[in-house]
Coordinates of C-alpha atoms and ligand atoms in Angstrom, one line a residue:
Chain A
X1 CA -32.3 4.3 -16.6
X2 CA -30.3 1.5 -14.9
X3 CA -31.4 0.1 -11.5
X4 CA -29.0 1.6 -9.5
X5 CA -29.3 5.1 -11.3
X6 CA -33.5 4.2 -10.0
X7 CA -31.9 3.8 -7.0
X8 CA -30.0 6.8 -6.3
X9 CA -32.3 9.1 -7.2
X10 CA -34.2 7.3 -4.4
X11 CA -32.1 8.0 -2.1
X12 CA -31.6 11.5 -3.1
X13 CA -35.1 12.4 -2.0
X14 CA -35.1 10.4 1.0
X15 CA -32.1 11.9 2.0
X16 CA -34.0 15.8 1.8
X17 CA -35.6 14.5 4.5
X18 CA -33.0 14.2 6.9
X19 CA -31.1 17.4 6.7
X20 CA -29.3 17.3 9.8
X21 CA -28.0 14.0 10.1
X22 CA -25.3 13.8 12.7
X23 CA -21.7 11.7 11.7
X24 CA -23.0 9.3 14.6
X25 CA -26.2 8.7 12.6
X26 CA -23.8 8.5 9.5
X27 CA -21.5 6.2 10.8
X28 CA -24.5 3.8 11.6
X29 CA -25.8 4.1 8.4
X30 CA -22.8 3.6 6.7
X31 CA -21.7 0.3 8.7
X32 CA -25.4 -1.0 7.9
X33 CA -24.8 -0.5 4.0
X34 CA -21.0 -2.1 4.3
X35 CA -23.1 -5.0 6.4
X36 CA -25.7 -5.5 3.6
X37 CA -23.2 -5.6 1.0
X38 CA -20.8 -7.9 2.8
X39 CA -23.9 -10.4 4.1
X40 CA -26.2 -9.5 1.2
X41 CA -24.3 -8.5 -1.4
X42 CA -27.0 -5.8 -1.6
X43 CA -26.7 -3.1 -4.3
X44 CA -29.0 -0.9 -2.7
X45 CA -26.6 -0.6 -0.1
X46 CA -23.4 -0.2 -2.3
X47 CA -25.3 2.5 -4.2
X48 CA -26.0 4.2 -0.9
X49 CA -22.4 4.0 0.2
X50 CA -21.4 4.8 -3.2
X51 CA -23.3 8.5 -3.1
X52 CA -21.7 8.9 0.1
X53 CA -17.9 8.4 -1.0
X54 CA -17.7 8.6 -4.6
X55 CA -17.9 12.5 -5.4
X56 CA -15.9 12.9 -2.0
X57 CA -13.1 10.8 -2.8
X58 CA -13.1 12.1 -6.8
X59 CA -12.3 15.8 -5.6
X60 CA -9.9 14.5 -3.4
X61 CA -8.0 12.4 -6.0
X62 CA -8.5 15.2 -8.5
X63 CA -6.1 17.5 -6.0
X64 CA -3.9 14.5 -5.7
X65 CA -3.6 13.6 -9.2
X66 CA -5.0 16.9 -10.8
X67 CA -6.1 14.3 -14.0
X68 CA -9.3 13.6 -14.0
X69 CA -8.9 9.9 -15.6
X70 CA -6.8 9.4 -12.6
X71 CA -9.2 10.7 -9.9
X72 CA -11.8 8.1 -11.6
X73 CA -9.2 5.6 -11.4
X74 CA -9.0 5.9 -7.8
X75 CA -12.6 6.2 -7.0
X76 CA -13.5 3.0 -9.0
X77 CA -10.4 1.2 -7.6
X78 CA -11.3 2.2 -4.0
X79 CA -15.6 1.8 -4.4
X80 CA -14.5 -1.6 -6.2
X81 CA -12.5 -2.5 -2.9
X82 CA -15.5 -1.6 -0.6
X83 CA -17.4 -4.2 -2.6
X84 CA -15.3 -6.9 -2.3
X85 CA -14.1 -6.1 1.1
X86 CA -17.2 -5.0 3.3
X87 CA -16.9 -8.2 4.7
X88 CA -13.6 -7.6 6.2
X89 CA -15.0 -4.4 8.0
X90 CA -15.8 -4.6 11.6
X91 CA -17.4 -1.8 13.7
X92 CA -15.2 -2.8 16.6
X93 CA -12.0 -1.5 14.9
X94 CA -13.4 2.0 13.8
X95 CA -15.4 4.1 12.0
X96 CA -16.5 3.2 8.3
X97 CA -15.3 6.4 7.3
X98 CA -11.9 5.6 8.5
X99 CA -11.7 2.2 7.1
X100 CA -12.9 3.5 3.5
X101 CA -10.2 6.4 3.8
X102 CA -7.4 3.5 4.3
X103 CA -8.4 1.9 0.9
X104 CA -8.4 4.9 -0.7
X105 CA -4.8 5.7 1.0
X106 CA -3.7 2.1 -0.1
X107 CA -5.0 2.9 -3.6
X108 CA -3.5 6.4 -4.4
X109 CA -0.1 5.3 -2.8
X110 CA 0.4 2.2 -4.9
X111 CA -1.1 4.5 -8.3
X112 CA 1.2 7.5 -7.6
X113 CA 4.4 4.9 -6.9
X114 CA 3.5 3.1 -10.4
X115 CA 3.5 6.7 -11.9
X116 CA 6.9 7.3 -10.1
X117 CA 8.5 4.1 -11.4
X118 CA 8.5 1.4 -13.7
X119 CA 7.5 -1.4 -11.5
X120 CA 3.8 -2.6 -11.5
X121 CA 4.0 -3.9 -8.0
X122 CA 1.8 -3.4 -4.9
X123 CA 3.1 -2.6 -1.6
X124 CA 0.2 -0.9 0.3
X125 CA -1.6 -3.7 1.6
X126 CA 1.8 -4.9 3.2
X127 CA 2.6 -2.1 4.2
X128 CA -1.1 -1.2 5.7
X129 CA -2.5 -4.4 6.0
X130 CA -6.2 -4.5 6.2
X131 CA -7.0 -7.0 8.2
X132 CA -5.5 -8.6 11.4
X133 CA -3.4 -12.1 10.9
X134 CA -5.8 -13.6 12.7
X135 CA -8.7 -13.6 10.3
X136 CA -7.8 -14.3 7.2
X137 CA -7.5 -17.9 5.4
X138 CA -4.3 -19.7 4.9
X139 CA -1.9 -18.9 1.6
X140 CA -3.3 -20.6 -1.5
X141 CA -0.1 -19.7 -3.5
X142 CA 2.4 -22.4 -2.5
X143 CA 5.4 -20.3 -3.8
X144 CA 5.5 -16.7 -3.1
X145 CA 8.9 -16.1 -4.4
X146 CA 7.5 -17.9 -7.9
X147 CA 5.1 -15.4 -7.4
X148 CA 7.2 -12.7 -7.3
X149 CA 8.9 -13.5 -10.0
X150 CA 5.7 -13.9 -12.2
X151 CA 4.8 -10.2 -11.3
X152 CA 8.2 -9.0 -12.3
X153 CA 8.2 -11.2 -15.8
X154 CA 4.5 -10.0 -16.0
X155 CA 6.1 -6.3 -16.5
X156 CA 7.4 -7.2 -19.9
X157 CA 4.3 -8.8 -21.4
X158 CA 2.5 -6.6 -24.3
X159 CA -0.3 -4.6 -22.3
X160 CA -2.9 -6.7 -23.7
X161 CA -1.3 -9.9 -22.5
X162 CA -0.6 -8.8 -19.0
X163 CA -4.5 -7.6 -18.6
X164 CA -5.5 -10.7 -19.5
X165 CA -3.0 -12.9 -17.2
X166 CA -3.6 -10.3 -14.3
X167 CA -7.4 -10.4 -14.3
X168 CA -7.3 -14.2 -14.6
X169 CA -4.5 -14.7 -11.6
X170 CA -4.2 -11.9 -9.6
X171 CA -7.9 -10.9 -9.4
X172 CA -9.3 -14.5 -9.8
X173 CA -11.9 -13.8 -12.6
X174 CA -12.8 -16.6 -15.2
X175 CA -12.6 -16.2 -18.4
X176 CA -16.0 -15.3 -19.4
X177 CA -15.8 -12.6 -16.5
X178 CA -12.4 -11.3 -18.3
X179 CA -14.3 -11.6 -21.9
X180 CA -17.1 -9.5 -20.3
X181 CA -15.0 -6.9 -18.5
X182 CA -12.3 -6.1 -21.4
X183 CA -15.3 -6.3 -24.1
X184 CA -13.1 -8.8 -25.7
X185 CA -14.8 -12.7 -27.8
X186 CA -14.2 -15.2 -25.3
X187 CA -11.9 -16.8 -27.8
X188 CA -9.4 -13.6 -28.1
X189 CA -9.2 -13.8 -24.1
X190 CA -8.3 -17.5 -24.5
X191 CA -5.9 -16.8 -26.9
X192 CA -3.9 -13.9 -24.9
X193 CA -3.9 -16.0 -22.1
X194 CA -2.0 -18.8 -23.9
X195 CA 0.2 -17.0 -25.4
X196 CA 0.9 -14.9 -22.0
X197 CA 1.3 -18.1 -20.1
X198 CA 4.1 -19.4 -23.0
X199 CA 6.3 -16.7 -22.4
X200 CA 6.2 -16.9 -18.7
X201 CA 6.5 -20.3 -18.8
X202 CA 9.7 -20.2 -20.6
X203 CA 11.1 -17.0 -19.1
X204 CA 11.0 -18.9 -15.2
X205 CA 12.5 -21.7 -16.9
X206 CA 15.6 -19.8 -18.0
X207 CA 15.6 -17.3 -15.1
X208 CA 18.4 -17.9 -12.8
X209 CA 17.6 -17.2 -9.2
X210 CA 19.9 -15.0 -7.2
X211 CA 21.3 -13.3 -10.2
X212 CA 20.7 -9.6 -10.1
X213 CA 22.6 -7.4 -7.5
X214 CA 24.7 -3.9 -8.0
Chain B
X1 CA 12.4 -2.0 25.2
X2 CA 12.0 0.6 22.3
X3 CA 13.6 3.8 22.7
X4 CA 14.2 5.5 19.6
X5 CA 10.3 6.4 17.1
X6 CA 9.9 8.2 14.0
X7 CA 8.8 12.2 14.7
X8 CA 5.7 13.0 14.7
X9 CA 5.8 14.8 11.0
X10 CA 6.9 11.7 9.6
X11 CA 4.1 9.2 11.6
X12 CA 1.1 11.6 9.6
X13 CA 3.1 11.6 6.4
X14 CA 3.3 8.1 6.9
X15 CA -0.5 7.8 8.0
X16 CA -1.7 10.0 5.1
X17 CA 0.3 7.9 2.8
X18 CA 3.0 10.8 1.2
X19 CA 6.2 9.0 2.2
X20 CA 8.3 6.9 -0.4
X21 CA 7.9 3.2 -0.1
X22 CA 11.1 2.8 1.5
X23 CA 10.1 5.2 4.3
X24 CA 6.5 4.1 4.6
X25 CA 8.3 0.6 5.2
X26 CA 10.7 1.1 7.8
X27 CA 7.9 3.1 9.5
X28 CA 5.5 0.2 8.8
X29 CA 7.7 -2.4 10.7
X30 CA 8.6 0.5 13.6
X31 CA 4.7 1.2 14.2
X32 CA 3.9 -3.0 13.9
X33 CA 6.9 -3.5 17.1
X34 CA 5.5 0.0 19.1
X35 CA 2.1 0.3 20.1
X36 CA 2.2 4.0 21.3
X37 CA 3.4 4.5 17.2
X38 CA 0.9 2.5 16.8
X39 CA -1.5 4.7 18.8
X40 CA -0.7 7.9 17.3
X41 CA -0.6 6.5 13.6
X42 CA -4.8 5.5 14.4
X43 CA -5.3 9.1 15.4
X44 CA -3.9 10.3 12.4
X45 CA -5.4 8.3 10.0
X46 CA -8.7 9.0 11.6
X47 CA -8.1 12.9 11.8
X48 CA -7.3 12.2 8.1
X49 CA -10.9 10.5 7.4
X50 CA -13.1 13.4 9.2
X51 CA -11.0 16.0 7.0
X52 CA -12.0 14.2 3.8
X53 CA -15.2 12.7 4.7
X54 CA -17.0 15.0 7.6
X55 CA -15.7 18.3 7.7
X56 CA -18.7 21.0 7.5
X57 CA -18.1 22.1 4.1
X58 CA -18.6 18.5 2.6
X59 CA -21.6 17.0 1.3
X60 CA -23.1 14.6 4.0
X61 CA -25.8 11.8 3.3
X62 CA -28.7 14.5 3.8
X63 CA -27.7 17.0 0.7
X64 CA -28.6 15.8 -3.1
X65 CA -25.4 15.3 -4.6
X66 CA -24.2 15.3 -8.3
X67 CA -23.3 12.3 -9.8
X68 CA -22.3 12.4 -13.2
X69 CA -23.1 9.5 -15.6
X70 CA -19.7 7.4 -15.7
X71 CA -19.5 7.4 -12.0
X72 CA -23.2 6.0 -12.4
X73 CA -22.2 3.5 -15.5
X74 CA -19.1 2.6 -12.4
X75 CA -21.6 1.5 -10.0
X76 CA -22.7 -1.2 -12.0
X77 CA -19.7 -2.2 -13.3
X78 CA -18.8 -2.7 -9.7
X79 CA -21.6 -4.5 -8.9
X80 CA -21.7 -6.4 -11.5
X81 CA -19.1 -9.2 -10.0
X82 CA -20.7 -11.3 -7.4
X83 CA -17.0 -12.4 -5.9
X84 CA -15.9 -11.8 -2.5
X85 CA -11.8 -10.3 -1.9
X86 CA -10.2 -13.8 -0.7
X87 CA -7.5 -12.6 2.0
X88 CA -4.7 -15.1 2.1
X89 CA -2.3 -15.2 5.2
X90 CA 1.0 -13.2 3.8
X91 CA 3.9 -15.2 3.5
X92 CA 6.8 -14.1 5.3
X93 CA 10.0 -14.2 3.3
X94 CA 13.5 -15.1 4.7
X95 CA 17.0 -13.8 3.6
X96 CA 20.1 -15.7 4.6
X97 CA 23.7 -14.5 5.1
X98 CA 26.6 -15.8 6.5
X99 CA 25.2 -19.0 8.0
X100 CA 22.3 -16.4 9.7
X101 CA 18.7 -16.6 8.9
X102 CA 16.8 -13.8 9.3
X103 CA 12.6 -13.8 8.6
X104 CA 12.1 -10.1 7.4
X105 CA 8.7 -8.4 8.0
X106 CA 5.5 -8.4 6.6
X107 CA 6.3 -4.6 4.9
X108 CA 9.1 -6.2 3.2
X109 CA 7.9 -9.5 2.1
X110 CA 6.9 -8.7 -1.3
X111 CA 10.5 -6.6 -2.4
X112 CA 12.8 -7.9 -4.3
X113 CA 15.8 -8.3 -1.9
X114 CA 19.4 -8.5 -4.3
X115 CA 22.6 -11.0 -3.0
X116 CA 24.1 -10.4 0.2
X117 CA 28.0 -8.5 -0.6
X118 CA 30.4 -7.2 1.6
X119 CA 33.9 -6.8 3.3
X120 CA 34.6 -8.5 6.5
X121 CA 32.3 -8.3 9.1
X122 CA 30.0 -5.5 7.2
X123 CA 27.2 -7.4 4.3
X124 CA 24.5 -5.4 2.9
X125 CA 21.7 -6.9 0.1
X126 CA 20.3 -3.7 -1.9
X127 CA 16.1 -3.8 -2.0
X128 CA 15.1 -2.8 -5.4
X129 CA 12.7 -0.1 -5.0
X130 CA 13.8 2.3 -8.2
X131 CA 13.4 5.1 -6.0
X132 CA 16.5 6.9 -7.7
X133 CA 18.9 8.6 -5.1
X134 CA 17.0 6.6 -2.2
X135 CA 18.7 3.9 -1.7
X136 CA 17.4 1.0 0.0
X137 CA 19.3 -1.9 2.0
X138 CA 19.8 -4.8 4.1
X139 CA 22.6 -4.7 6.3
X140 CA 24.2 -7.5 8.6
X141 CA 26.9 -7.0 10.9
X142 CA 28.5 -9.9 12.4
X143 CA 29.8 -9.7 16.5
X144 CA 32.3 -7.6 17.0
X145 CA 31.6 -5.7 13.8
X146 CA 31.7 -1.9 12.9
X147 CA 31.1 0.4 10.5
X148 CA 33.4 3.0 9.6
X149 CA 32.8 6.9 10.8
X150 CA 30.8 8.9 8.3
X151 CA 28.6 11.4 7.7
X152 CA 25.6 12.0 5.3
X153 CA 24.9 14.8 2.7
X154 CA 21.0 13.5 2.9
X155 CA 19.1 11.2 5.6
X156 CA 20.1 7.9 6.7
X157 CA 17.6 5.8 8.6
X158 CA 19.0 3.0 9.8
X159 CA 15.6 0.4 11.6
X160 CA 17.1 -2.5 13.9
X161 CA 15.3 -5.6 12.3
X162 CA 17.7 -8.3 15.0
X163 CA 20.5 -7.8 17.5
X164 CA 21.9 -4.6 18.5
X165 CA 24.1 -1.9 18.2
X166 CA 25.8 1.0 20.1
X167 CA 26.9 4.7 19.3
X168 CA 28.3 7.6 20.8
X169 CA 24.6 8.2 21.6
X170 CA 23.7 4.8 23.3
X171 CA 22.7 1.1 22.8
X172 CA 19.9 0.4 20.3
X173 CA 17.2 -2.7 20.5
X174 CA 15.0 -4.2 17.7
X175 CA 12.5 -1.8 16.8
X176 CA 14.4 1.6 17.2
X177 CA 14.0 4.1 14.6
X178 CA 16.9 5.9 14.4
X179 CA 17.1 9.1 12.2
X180 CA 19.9 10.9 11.0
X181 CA 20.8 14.0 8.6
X182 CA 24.2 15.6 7.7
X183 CA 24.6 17.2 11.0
X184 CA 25.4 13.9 12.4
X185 CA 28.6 11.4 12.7
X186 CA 28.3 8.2 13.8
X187 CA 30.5 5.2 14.6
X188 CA 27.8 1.9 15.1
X189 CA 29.7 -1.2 16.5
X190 CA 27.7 -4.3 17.7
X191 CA 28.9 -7.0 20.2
X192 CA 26.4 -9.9 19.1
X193 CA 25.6 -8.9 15.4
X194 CA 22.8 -7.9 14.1
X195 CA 20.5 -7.0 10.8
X196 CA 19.9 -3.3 10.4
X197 CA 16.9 -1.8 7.4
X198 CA 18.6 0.9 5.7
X199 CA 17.2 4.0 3.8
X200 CA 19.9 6.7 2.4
X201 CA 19.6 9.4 0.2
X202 CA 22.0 12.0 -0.8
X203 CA 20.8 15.3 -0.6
X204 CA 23.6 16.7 -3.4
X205 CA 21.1 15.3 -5.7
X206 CA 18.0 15.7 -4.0
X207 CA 16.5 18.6 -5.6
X208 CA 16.5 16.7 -8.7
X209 CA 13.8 14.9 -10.3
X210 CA 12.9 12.9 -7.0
X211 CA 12.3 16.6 -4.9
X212 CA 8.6 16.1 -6.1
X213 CA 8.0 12.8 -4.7
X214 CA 9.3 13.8 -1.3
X215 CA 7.6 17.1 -1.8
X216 CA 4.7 16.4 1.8
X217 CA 8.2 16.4 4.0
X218 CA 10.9 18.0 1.9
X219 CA 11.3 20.7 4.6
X220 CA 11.8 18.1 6.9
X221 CA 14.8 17.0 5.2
X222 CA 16.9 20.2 4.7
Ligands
ZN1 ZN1 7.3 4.2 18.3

């Protein structure tokens, strides 16, 4: 058995203890978990928040979706949010119920618009933006509007290709991360991402700005 | 001073996250300018988390809870990358037209915005959305400008980004949400110019193909 599968049978007879837990009590116990994992990076607590939400957020994306690959595609992009995000939580602003809910909002709503049209891009977050203006760091891509573009050339990269140039760019793993996640030799990441990065290269080089309009 | 908000229906469609992008955005920049939107849109969105995480009938931390094997295999996948989210600043974009520069708001910073057209003192820039008969737009009216009578088979919302404009119904200020459906003719002129958000559709073909997607407030609508 894996650790956390140790884990969250733990908690699943510490919890019969504690029948009638208030949402107060939750709510505390919840913004302790999201603490550990932002400060801690704690998979105890992850696990913990991870019994709370997962099943909860599967049935509702299973309404939403009625597809079960979908409904798991929610749950792991939302719990994979709460992991990298917990640090961006703050009691002050609500309850962790609430803030969880808005990823999962942000996460359906930008799944069900790629399902509704061709374009692979993602508006939630500017749309709902998680956090305030005033605490986050300074842009680290120089050019947005190159940026743009690079999403929009991204589209017409073979799938393989635009995994491999997404998880490297847009989600900032390394390579070996990539390698590991895709199940892929290091070497066949390496190659992708060459090749990808040609054909961008060469499509912004011809691309002519200001060009489209109806 | 803002006079004119989205109704209620449309601030929890917009809260629970059912509208179009077009119409999540123009609500996006409303509720960003109007705190008691603003207000109302928390209260939703927190009615909406009790429903789907604390109502009665839902499993709470106390009960023993079934968690099949790939959401188990997920948890260490998860887990299993150490990195932190890094949360950049959003650029703002800017659109230019007619010697006017305009910044355009957060919702809008990431769409792709086409070439300013027009005829006299009228320019619109389509926003590609490819959200078929919803059409999305920029629109710029220099002083003095007006747009022809007309009526609409579907919606139009028309969101004042800059400036202002008058009606038969009044005078309008940045911010103001203003809603119409085919019942409605209107004759917008502007004395100092402005920049209007635009979202049409046509309800001829609205039935069609896109009905689903606008399914949560398709009764709103007709
Ligand atoms: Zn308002």
């Amino acid at each position: 058995m894996t650790q956390a599968g140790t884990i969250l049978l733990q908690n699943q007879k510490s919890g019969l203890h504690n029948k009638v837990m208030t949402n107060d009590n939750n709510h505390q116990q919840l913004a302790a978990w999201l603490a550990d994992v932002a400060n801690n990076r704690d998979k105890a607590a992850f696990t913990g928040l991870f019994r709370f939400f997962a099943p909860k957020i599967q049935r509702i994306a299973h309404q939403q979706f009625s597809n079960e690959s979908q409904a798991s595609e929610v749950v792991q992009e939302t719990m994979s949010n709460v992991w990298r995000k917990a640090h961006l939580y703050s009691p002050e602003k609500g309850a962790p119920t609430t803030w969880v809910y808005t990823i999962m909002r942000n996460v359906s709503f930008d799944m069900l618009r790629k399902m509704k049209s061709r374009k692979e891009d993602n508006f939630s977050e500017d749309i709902w933006p998680l956090v305030e203006a005033d605490n986050v760091e300074t842009e680290v891509y120089p050019d947005h509007l190159q940026q743009n573009q690079i999403l929009a050339y991204l589209d017409k990269l073979p799938e393989n290709q635009k995994q491999v140039v997404k998880g490297f760019y847009f989600l900032e793993m390394s390579q070996e991360q990539l390698a590991r996640h895709l199940n892929l030799p290091l070497g066949t990441v390496k190659s992708r991402l060459r090749l990808a990065l040609g054909k961008l290269k060469q499509q912004l080089t011809e691309q002519d700005m200001g060009e489209r309009d109806d | 001073m803002i006079k004119h908000h989205p109704e209620t229906k449309l601030l929890q469609s917009f809260s629970a996250g059912e509208l179009p992008v077009s119409l999540s955005a123009a609500i996006s920049i409303h509720v960003e300018m109007c705190p008691v939107c603003q207000q109302r849109c928390e209260e939703f969105t927190e009615q909406k988390a009790e429903q789907y995480f604390e109502s009665a009938h839902v499993d709470d931390l106390a009960e023993p809870i079934q968690i099949d094997s790939n959401l188990l295999a997920m948890i260490d996948n998860i887990t299993d990358d150490p990195t932190q989210a890094h949360v950049v600043e959003p650029t703002l974009n800017s659109v230019a037209v007619k010697g006017d520069e305009y910044q355009l708001p957060r919702a809008l910073r990431s769409m792709s915005v086409g070439r300013f057209a027009g005829i006299g003192k009228v320019s619109r820039a389509r926003i590609d959305l490819d959200e078929g008969e919803i059409h999305t737009s920029l629109l710029q009216i220099q002083p003095g400008g007006m747009i022809p009578e007309h009526t609409h088979k579907g919606f139009e919302l028309t969101l004042l980004l800059d400036g202002e404009f008058s009606d038969d119904m009044g005078t309008y200020y940045p911010g103001d949400f203003i809603w119409l459906d085919g019942r409605h003719q209107h004759n917008p002129k502007t004395e100092q110019g402005c920049l209007c958000l635009t979202v049409v559709s046509d309800a001829l073909h609205f039935t069609q193909g896109f009905g689903k997607l606008l399914n949560p407030f398709g009764s709103l609508l007709y």
